[in-house]
Amino acid sequence: MAPFDKNPRDPLHGVTLETILKELVARHGWPKLGHFLPIRCFKWDPSIKSSLTFLRKTPWARKKVEAWYISELPREKR
């Protein structure tokens, strides 16, 4: 088994944080992201770049975004 195949059942395997964020913004928009995840980078002057910077530096916020993304995946992809 190759090193990158450590957990083939991981729903986030091969999905970048940027992809996750762009999909959530496309589905819900910044206002809904800011409402459900009260993070400053989603509420005031939001952008993909500033949000990615924050999420990469802040593990608890990244986990919340990833959990929301996973909760919206179809059952067979989880």
PDB file of N, CA and C in Angstrom:
ATOM      1  N   MET A   1       0.850  -1.177   0.000  1.00  0.00           N
ATOM      2  CA  MET A   1       0.000   0.000   0.000  1.00  0.00           C
ATOM      3  C   MET A   1       0.898   1.243   0.000  1.00  0.00           C
ATOM      4  N   ALA A   2       0.635   2.170  -0.877  1.00  0.00           N
ATOM      5  CA  ALA A   2       1.435   3.391  -0.980  1.00  0.00           C
ATOM      6  C   ALA A   2       1.164   4.300   0.216  1.00  0.00           C
ATOM      7  N   PRO A   3       2.106   5.173   0.581  1.00  0.00           N
ATOM      8  CA  PRO A   3       1.927   6.052   1.746  1.00  0.00           C
ATOM      9  C   PRO A   3       0.701   6.958   1.647  1.00  0.00           C
ATOM     10  N   PHE A   4       0.339   7.362   0.441  1.00  0.00           N
ATOM     11  CA  PHE A   4      -0.803   8.251   0.288  1.00  0.00           C
ATOM     12  C   PHE A   4      -2.137   7.517   0.367  1.00  0.00           C
ATOM     13  N   ASP A   5      -2.111   6.194   0.423  1.00  0.00           N
ATOM     14  CA  ASP A   5      -3.326   5.392   0.537  1.00  0.00           C
ATOM     15  C   ASP A   5      -3.567   4.923   1.964  1.00  0.00           C
ATOM     16  N   LYS A   6      -3.119   5.673   2.947  1.00  0.00           N
ATOM     17  CA  LYS A   6      -3.224   5.249   4.345  1.00  0.00           C
ATOM     18  C   LYS A   6      -4.655   4.982   4.776  1.00  0.00           C
ATOM     19  N   ASN A   7      -5.572   5.829   4.384  1.00  0.00           N
ATOM     20  CA  ASN A   7      -6.959   5.671   4.811  1.00  0.00           C
ATOM     21  C   ASN A   7      -7.886   5.913   3.621  1.00  0.00           C
ATOM     22  N   PRO A   8      -8.137   4.895   2.809  1.00  0.00           N
ATOM     23  CA  PRO A   8      -8.960   5.100   1.614  1.00  0.00           C
ATOM     24  C   PRO A   8     -10.415   5.445   1.928  1.00  0.00           C
ATOM     25  N   ARG A   9     -10.853   5.202   3.160  1.00  0.00           N
ATOM     26  CA  ARG A   9     -12.238   5.526   3.514  1.00  0.00           C
ATOM     27  C   ARG A   9     -12.389   6.948   4.055  1.00  0.00           C
ATOM     28  N   ASP A  10     -11.301   7.670   4.163  1.00  0.00           N
ATOM     29  CA  ASP A  10     -11.332   9.043   4.652  1.00  0.00           C
ATOM     30  C   ASP A  10     -12.022   9.924   3.609  1.00  0.00           C
ATOM     31  N   PRO A  11     -13.160  10.542   3.939  1.00  0.00           N
ATOM     32  CA  PRO A  11     -13.885  11.354   2.957  1.00  0.00           C
ATOM     33  C   PRO A  11     -13.123  12.610   2.529  1.00  0.00           C
ATOM     34  N   LEU A  12     -12.124  13.005   3.290  1.00  0.00           N
ATOM     35  CA  LEU A  12     -11.356  14.196   2.931  1.00  0.00           C
ATOM     36  C   LEU A  12     -10.084  13.853   2.153  1.00  0.00           C
ATOM     37  N   HIS A  13      -9.849  12.572   1.938  1.00  0.00           N
ATOM     38  CA  HIS A  13      -8.642  12.150   1.224  1.00  0.00           C
ATOM     39  C   HIS A  13      -8.638  12.728  -0.195  1.00  0.00           C
ATOM     40  N   GLY A  14      -7.618  13.505  -0.505  1.00  0.00           N
ATOM     41  CA  GLY A  14      -7.485  14.086  -1.839  1.00  0.00           C
ATOM     42  C   GLY A  14      -8.273  15.363  -2.061  1.00  0.00           C
ATOM     43  N   VAL A  15      -8.971  15.842  -1.046  1.00  0.00           N
ATOM     44  CA  VAL A  15      -9.760  17.071  -1.162  1.00  0.00           C
ATOM     45  C   VAL A  15      -9.016  18.182  -0.430  1.00  0.00           C
ATOM     46  N   THR A  16      -8.708  19.254  -1.146  1.00  0.00           N
ATOM     47  CA  THR A  16      -7.969  20.354  -0.522  1.00  0.00           C
ATOM     48  C   THR A  16      -8.897  21.242   0.293  1.00  0.00           C
ATOM     49  N   LEU A  17      -8.303  21.966   1.207  1.00  0.00           N
ATOM     50  CA  LEU A  17      -9.072  22.908   2.014  1.00  0.00           C
ATOM     51  C   LEU A  17      -9.705  23.974   1.123  1.00  0.00           C
ATOM     52  N   GLU A  18      -8.996  24.381   0.101  1.00  0.00           N
ATOM     53  CA  GLU A  18      -9.522  25.383  -0.832  1.00  0.00           C
ATOM     54  C   GLU A  18     -10.781  24.863  -1.529  1.00  0.00           C
ATOM     55  N   THR A  19     -10.762  23.613  -1.952  1.00  0.00           N
ATOM     56  CA  THR A  19     -11.930  23.007  -2.598  1.00  0.00           C
ATOM     57  C   THR A  19     -13.110  22.959  -1.637  1.00  0.00           C
ATOM     58  N   ILE A  20     -12.844  22.551  -0.403  1.00  0.00           N
ATOM     59  CA  ILE A  20     -13.901  22.480   0.611  1.00  0.00           C
ATOM     60  C   ILE A  20     -14.529  23.856   0.809  1.00  0.00           C
ATOM     61  N   LEU A  21     -13.685  24.865   0.987  1.00  0.00           N
ATOM     62  CA  LEU A  21     -14.183  26.213   1.245  1.00  0.00           C
ATOM     63  C   LEU A  21     -14.963  26.753   0.050  1.00  0.00           C
ATOM     64  N   LYS A  22     -14.445  26.561  -1.150  1.00  0.00           N
ATOM     65  CA  LYS A  22     -15.140  27.052  -2.347  1.00  0.00           C
ATOM     66  C   LYS A  22     -16.506  26.381  -2.514  1.00  0.00           C
ATOM     67  N   GLU A  23     -16.586  25.085  -2.230  1.00  0.00           N
ATOM     68  CA  GLU A  23     -17.870  24.385  -2.347  1.00  0.00           C
ATOM     69  C   GLU A  23     -18.872  24.886  -1.312  1.00  0.00           C
ATOM     70  N   LEU A  24     -18.417  25.092  -0.082  1.00  0.00           N
ATOM     71  CA  LEU A  24     -19.329  25.603   0.953  1.00  0.00           C
ATOM     72  C   LEU A  24     -19.810  27.015   0.624  1.00  0.00           C
ATOM     73  N   VAL A  25     -18.925  27.844   0.109  1.00  0.00           N
ATOM     74  CA  VAL A  25     -19.311  29.211  -0.268  1.00  0.00           C
ATOM     75  C   VAL A  25     -20.291  29.172  -1.438  1.00  0.00           C
ATOM     76  N   ALA A  26     -20.040  28.301  -2.409  1.00  0.00           N
ATOM     77  CA  ALA A  26     -20.942  28.187  -3.562  1.00  0.00           C
ATOM     78  C   ALA A  26     -22.334  27.710  -3.137  1.00  0.00           C
ATOM     79  N   ARG A  27     -22.385  26.761  -2.203  1.00  0.00           N
ATOM     80  CA  ARG A  27     -23.673  26.218  -1.742  1.00  0.00           C
ATOM     81  C   ARG A  27     -24.429  27.173  -0.833  1.00  0.00           C
ATOM     82  N   HIS A  28     -23.715  27.816   0.083  1.00  0.00           N
ATOM     83  CA  HIS A  28     -24.381  28.555   1.148  1.00  0.00           C
ATOM     84  C   HIS A  28     -24.135  30.058   1.132  1.00  0.00           C
ATOM     85  N   GLY A  29     -23.015  30.486   0.606  1.00  0.00           N
ATOM     86  CA  GLY A  29     -22.678  31.902   0.620  1.00  0.00           C
ATOM     87  C   GLY A  29     -22.001  32.298   1.926  1.00  0.00           C
ATOM     88  N   TRP A  30     -21.314  33.424   1.888  1.00  0.00           N
ATOM     89  CA  TRP A  30     -20.597  33.909   3.076  1.00  0.00           C
ATOM     90  C   TRP A  30     -21.511  34.210   4.260  1.00  0.00           C
ATOM     91  N   PRO A  31     -22.703  34.810   4.032  1.00  0.00           N
ATOM     92  CA  PRO A  31     -23.554  35.117   5.200  1.00  0.00           C
ATOM     93  C   PRO A  31     -23.929  33.878   6.017  1.00  0.00           C
ATOM     94  N   LYS A  32     -24.272  32.778   5.335  1.00  0.00           N
ATOM     95  CA  LYS A  32     -24.649  31.559   6.056  1.00  0.00           C
ATOM     96  C   LYS A  32     -23.432  30.945   6.747  1.00  0.00           C
ATOM     97  N   LEU A  33     -22.270  30.976   6.081  1.00  0.00           N
ATOM     98  CA  LEU A  33     -21.050  30.468   6.718  1.00  0.00           C
ATOM     99  C   LEU A  33     -20.772  31.260   7.989  1.00  0.00           C
ATOM    100  N   GLY A  34     -20.895  32.580   7.913  1.00  0.00           N
ATOM    101  CA  GLY A  34     -20.658  33.433   9.072  1.00  0.00           C
ATOM    102  C   GLY A  34     -21.672  33.228  10.183  1.00  0.00           C
ATOM    103  N   HIS A  35     -22.894  32.842   9.804  1.00  0.00           N
ATOM    104  CA  HIS A  35     -23.938  32.615  10.808  1.00  0.00           C
ATOM    105  C   HIS A  35     -23.699  31.302  11.565  1.00  0.00           C
ATOM    106  N   PHE A  36     -23.435  30.224  10.814  1.00  0.00           N
ATOM    107  CA  PHE A  36     -23.274  28.913  11.446  1.00  0.00           C
ATOM    108  C   PHE A  36     -21.891  28.689  12.024  1.00  0.00           C
ATOM    109  N   LEU A  37     -20.886  29.330  11.463  1.00  0.00           N
ATOM    110  CA  LEU A  37     -19.532  29.257  12.000  1.00  0.00           C
ATOM    111  C   LEU A  37     -19.096  30.699  12.278  1.00  0.00           C
ATOM    112  N   PRO A  38     -19.364  31.191  13.468  1.00  0.00           N
ATOM    113  CA  PRO A  38     -19.091  32.606  13.763  1.00  0.00           C
ATOM    114  C   PRO A  38     -17.587  32.899  13.852  1.00  0.00           C
ATOM    115  N   ILE A  39     -16.978  32.889  12.691  1.00  0.00           N
ATOM    116  CA  ILE A  39     -15.552  33.155  12.570  1.00  0.00           C
ATOM    117  C   ILE A  39     -15.403  34.480  11.834  1.00  0.00           C
ATOM    118  N   ARG A  40     -14.571  35.333  12.356  1.00  0.00           N
ATOM    119  CA  ARG A  40     -14.418  36.686  11.820  1.00  0.00           C
ATOM    120  C   ARG A  40     -14.126  36.705  10.309  1.00  0.00           C
ATOM    121  N   CYS A  41     -13.298  35.791   9.828  1.00  0.00           N
ATOM    122  CA  CYS A  41     -12.938  35.804   8.405  1.00  0.00           C
ATOM    123  C   CYS A  41     -14.121  35.459   7.499  1.00  0.00           C
ATOM    124  N   PHE A  42     -15.208  34.915   8.052  1.00  0.00           N
ATOM    125  CA  PHE A  42     -16.416  34.633   7.286  1.00  0.00           C
ATOM    126  C   PHE A  42     -17.418  35.790   7.375  1.00  0.00           C
ATOM    127  N   LYS A  43     -17.284  36.634   8.375  1.00  0.00           N
ATOM    128  CA  LYS A  43     -18.271  37.683   8.618  1.00  0.00           C
ATOM    129  C   LYS A  43     -17.876  39.055   8.072  1.00  0.00           C
ATOM    130  N   TRP A  44     -16.635  39.458   8.267  1.00  0.00           N
ATOM    131  CA  TRP A  44     -16.209  40.797   7.875  1.00  0.00           C
ATOM    132  C   TRP A  44     -15.227  40.721   6.718  1.00  0.00           C
ATOM    133  N   ASP A  45     -15.635  41.279   5.580  1.00  0.00           N
ATOM    134  CA  ASP A  45     -14.810  41.325   4.374  1.00  0.00           C
ATOM    135  C   ASP A  45     -14.266  39.938   4.022  1.00  0.00           C
ATOM    136  N   PRO A  46     -15.153  38.961   3.827  1.00  0.00           N
ATOM    137  CA  PRO A  46     -14.690  37.592   3.587  1.00  0.00           C
ATOM    138  C   PRO A  46     -14.075  37.416   2.198  1.00  0.00           C
ATOM    139  N   SER A  47     -13.067  36.580   2.126  1.00  0.00           N
ATOM    140  CA  SER A  47     -12.477  36.177   0.846  1.00  0.00           C
ATOM    141  C   SER A  47     -11.899  34.786   1.025  1.00  0.00           C
ATOM    142  N   ILE A  48     -11.726  34.106  -0.086  1.00  0.00           N
ATOM    143  CA  ILE A  48     -11.156  32.765  -0.041  1.00  0.00           C
ATOM    144  C   ILE A  48      -9.745  32.826   0.529  1.00  0.00           C
ATOM    145  N   LYS A  49      -8.952  33.777   0.052  1.00  0.00           N
ATOM    146  CA  LYS A  49      -7.553  33.871   0.468  1.00  0.00           C
ATOM    147  C   LYS A  49      -7.417  34.099   1.979  1.00  0.00           C
ATOM    148  N   SER A  50      -8.144  35.080   2.518  1.00  0.00           N
ATOM    149  CA  SER A  50      -8.021  35.361   3.953  1.00  0.00           C
ATOM    150  C   SER A  50      -8.559  34.211   4.799  1.00  0.00           C
ATOM    151  N   SER A  51      -9.612  33.581   4.324  1.00  0.00           N
ATOM    152  CA  SER A  51     -10.184  32.452   5.063  1.00  0.00           C
ATOM    153  C   SER A  51      -9.234  31.257   5.066  1.00  0.00           C
ATOM    154  N   LEU A  52      -8.603  30.984   3.919  1.00  0.00           N
ATOM    155  CA  LEU A  52      -7.645  29.879   3.859  1.00  0.00           C
ATOM    156  C   LEU A  52      -6.466  30.131   4.791  1.00  0.00           C
ATOM    157  N   THR A  53      -5.978  31.353   4.813  1.00  0.00           N
ATOM    158  CA  THR A  53      -4.864  31.698   5.700  1.00  0.00           C
ATOM    159  C   THR A  53      -5.241  31.429   7.150  1.00  0.00           C
ATOM    160  N   PHE A  54      -6.424  31.882   7.550  1.00  0.00           N
ATOM    161  CA  PHE A  54      -6.874  31.678   8.926  1.00  0.00           C
ATOM    162  C   PHE A  54      -7.074  30.194   9.235  1.00  0.00           C
ATOM    163  N   LEU A  55      -7.754  29.488   8.352  1.00  0.00           N
ATOM    164  CA  LEU A  55      -8.064  28.085   8.605  1.00  0.00           C
ATOM    165  C   LEU A  55      -6.807  27.218   8.658  1.00  0.00           C
ATOM    166  N   ARG A  56      -5.810  27.561   7.886  1.00  0.00           N
ATOM    167  CA  ARG A  56      -4.561  26.787   7.911  1.00  0.00           C
ATOM    168  C   ARG A  56      -3.786  27.009   9.198  1.00  0.00           C
ATOM    169  N   LYS A  57      -3.974  28.161   9.819  1.00  0.00           N
ATOM    170  CA  LYS A  57      -3.258  28.477  11.060  1.00  0.00           C
ATOM    171  C   LYS A  57      -4.052  28.109  12.310  1.00  0.00           C
ATOM    172  N   THR A  58      -5.331  27.781  12.157  1.00  0.00           N
ATOM    173  CA  THR A  58      -6.211  27.570  13.301  1.00  0.00           C
ATOM    174  C   THR A  58      -6.895  26.207  13.202  1.00  0.00           C
ATOM    175  N   PRO A  59      -6.312  25.200  13.826  1.00  0.00           N
ATOM    176  CA  PRO A  59      -6.844  23.828  13.701  1.00  0.00           C
ATOM    177  C   PRO A  59      -8.302  23.662  14.125  1.00  0.00           C
ATOM    178  N   TRP A  60      -8.749  24.324  15.200  1.00  0.00           N
ATOM    179  CA  TRP A  60     -10.132  24.128  15.656  1.00  0.00           C
ATOM    180  C   TRP A  60     -11.124  24.643  14.613  1.00  0.00           C
ATOM    181  N   ALA A  61     -10.797  25.747  13.947  1.00  0.00           N
ATOM    182  CA  ALA A  61     -11.692  26.301  12.932  1.00  0.00           C
ATOM    183  C   ALA A  61     -11.712  25.405  11.692  1.00  0.00           C
ATOM    184  N   ARG A  62     -10.545  24.916  11.319  1.00  0.00           N
ATOM    185  CA  ARG A  62     -10.462  24.017  10.163  1.00  0.00           C
ATOM    186  C   ARG A  62     -11.289  22.758  10.407  1.00  0.00           C
ATOM    187  N   LYS A  63     -11.214  22.206  11.612  1.00  0.00           N
ATOM    188  CA  LYS A  63     -11.984  21.001  11.935  1.00  0.00           C
ATOM    189  C   LYS A  63     -13.487  21.251  11.814  1.00  0.00           C
ATOM    190  N   LYS A  64     -13.937  22.426  12.220  1.00  0.00           N
ATOM    191  CA  LYS A  64     -15.363  22.742  12.115  1.00  0.00           C
ATOM    192  C   LYS A  64     -15.800  22.829  10.649  1.00  0.00           C
ATOM    193  N   VAL A  65     -14.982  23.468   9.821  1.00  0.00           N
ATOM    194  CA  VAL A  65     -15.300  23.590   8.397  1.00  0.00           C
ATOM    195  C   VAL A  65     -15.304  22.206   7.746  1.00  0.00           C
ATOM    196  N   GLU A  66     -14.302  21.398   8.042  1.00  0.00           N
ATOM    197  CA  GLU A  66     -14.245  20.048   7.485  1.00  0.00           C
ATOM    198  C   GLU A  66     -15.421  19.191   7.945  1.00  0.00           C
ATOM    199  N   ALA A  67     -15.815  19.327   9.198  1.00  0.00           N
ATOM    200  CA  ALA A  67     -16.958  18.563   9.721  1.00  0.00           C
ATOM    201  C   ALA A  67     -18.249  18.957   9.012  1.00  0.00           C
ATOM    202  N   TRP A  68     -18.427  20.239   8.754  1.00  0.00           N
ATOM    203  CA  TRP A  68     -19.619  20.701   8.043  1.00  0.00           C
ATOM    204  C   TRP A  68     -19.627  20.129   6.624  1.00  0.00           C
ATOM    205  N   TYR A  69     -18.479  20.159   5.966  1.00  0.00           N
ATOM    206  CA  TYR A  69     -18.358  19.626   4.613  1.00  0.00           C
ATOM    207  C   TYR A  69     -18.702  18.132   4.599  1.00  0.00           C
ATOM    208  N   ILE A  70     -18.151  17.373   5.531  1.00  0.00           N
ATOM    209  CA  ILE A  70     -18.411  15.928   5.601  1.00  0.00           C
ATOM    210  C   ILE A  70     -19.889  15.655   5.866  1.00  0.00           C
ATOM    211  N   SER A  71     -20.501  16.470   6.713  1.00  0.00           N
ATOM    212  CA  SER A  71     -21.918  16.239   7.039  1.00  0.00           C
ATOM    213  C   SER A  71     -22.827  16.427   5.830  1.00  0.00           C
ATOM    214  N   GLU A  72     -22.359  17.154   4.827  1.00  0.00           N
ATOM    215  CA  GLU A  72     -23.168  17.391   3.636  1.00  0.00           C
ATOM    216  C   GLU A  72     -22.874  16.429   2.493  1.00  0.00           C
ATOM    217  N   LEU A  73     -21.875  15.570   2.678  1.00  0.00           N
ATOM    218  CA  LEU A  73     -21.566  14.586   1.634  1.00  0.00           C
ATOM    219  C   LEU A  73     -22.663  13.536   1.578  1.00  0.00           C
ATOM    220  N   PRO A  74     -22.919  12.982   0.399  1.00  0.00           N
ATOM    221  CA  PRO A  74     -23.870  11.869   0.313  1.00  0.00           C
ATOM    222  C   PRO A  74     -23.370  10.696   1.157  1.00  0.00           C
ATOM    223  N   ARG A  75     -24.271   9.914   1.694  1.00  0.00           N
ATOM    224  CA  ARG A  75     -23.933   8.809   2.601  1.00  0.00           C
ATOM    225  C   ARG A  75     -22.837   7.889   2.042  1.00  0.00           C
ATOM    226  N   GLU A  76     -22.918   7.548   0.751  1.00  0.00           N
ATOM    227  CA  GLU A  76     -21.966   6.590   0.185  1.00  0.00           C
ATOM    228  C   GLU A  76     -20.543   7.141   0.091  1.00  0.00           C
ATOM    229  N   LYS A  77     -20.364   8.450   0.169  1.00  0.00           N
ATOM    230  CA  LYS A  77     -19.023   9.036   0.114  1.00  0.00           C
ATOM    231  C   LYS A  77     -18.410   9.231   1.490  1.00  0.00           C
ATOM    232  N   ARG A  78     -19.193   9.082   2.548  1.00  0.00           N
ATOM    233  CA  ARG A  78     -18.674   9.281   3.912  1.00  0.00           C
ATOM    234  C   ARG A  78     -17.841   8.143   4.377  1.00  0.00           C
TER     235      ARG A  78
END
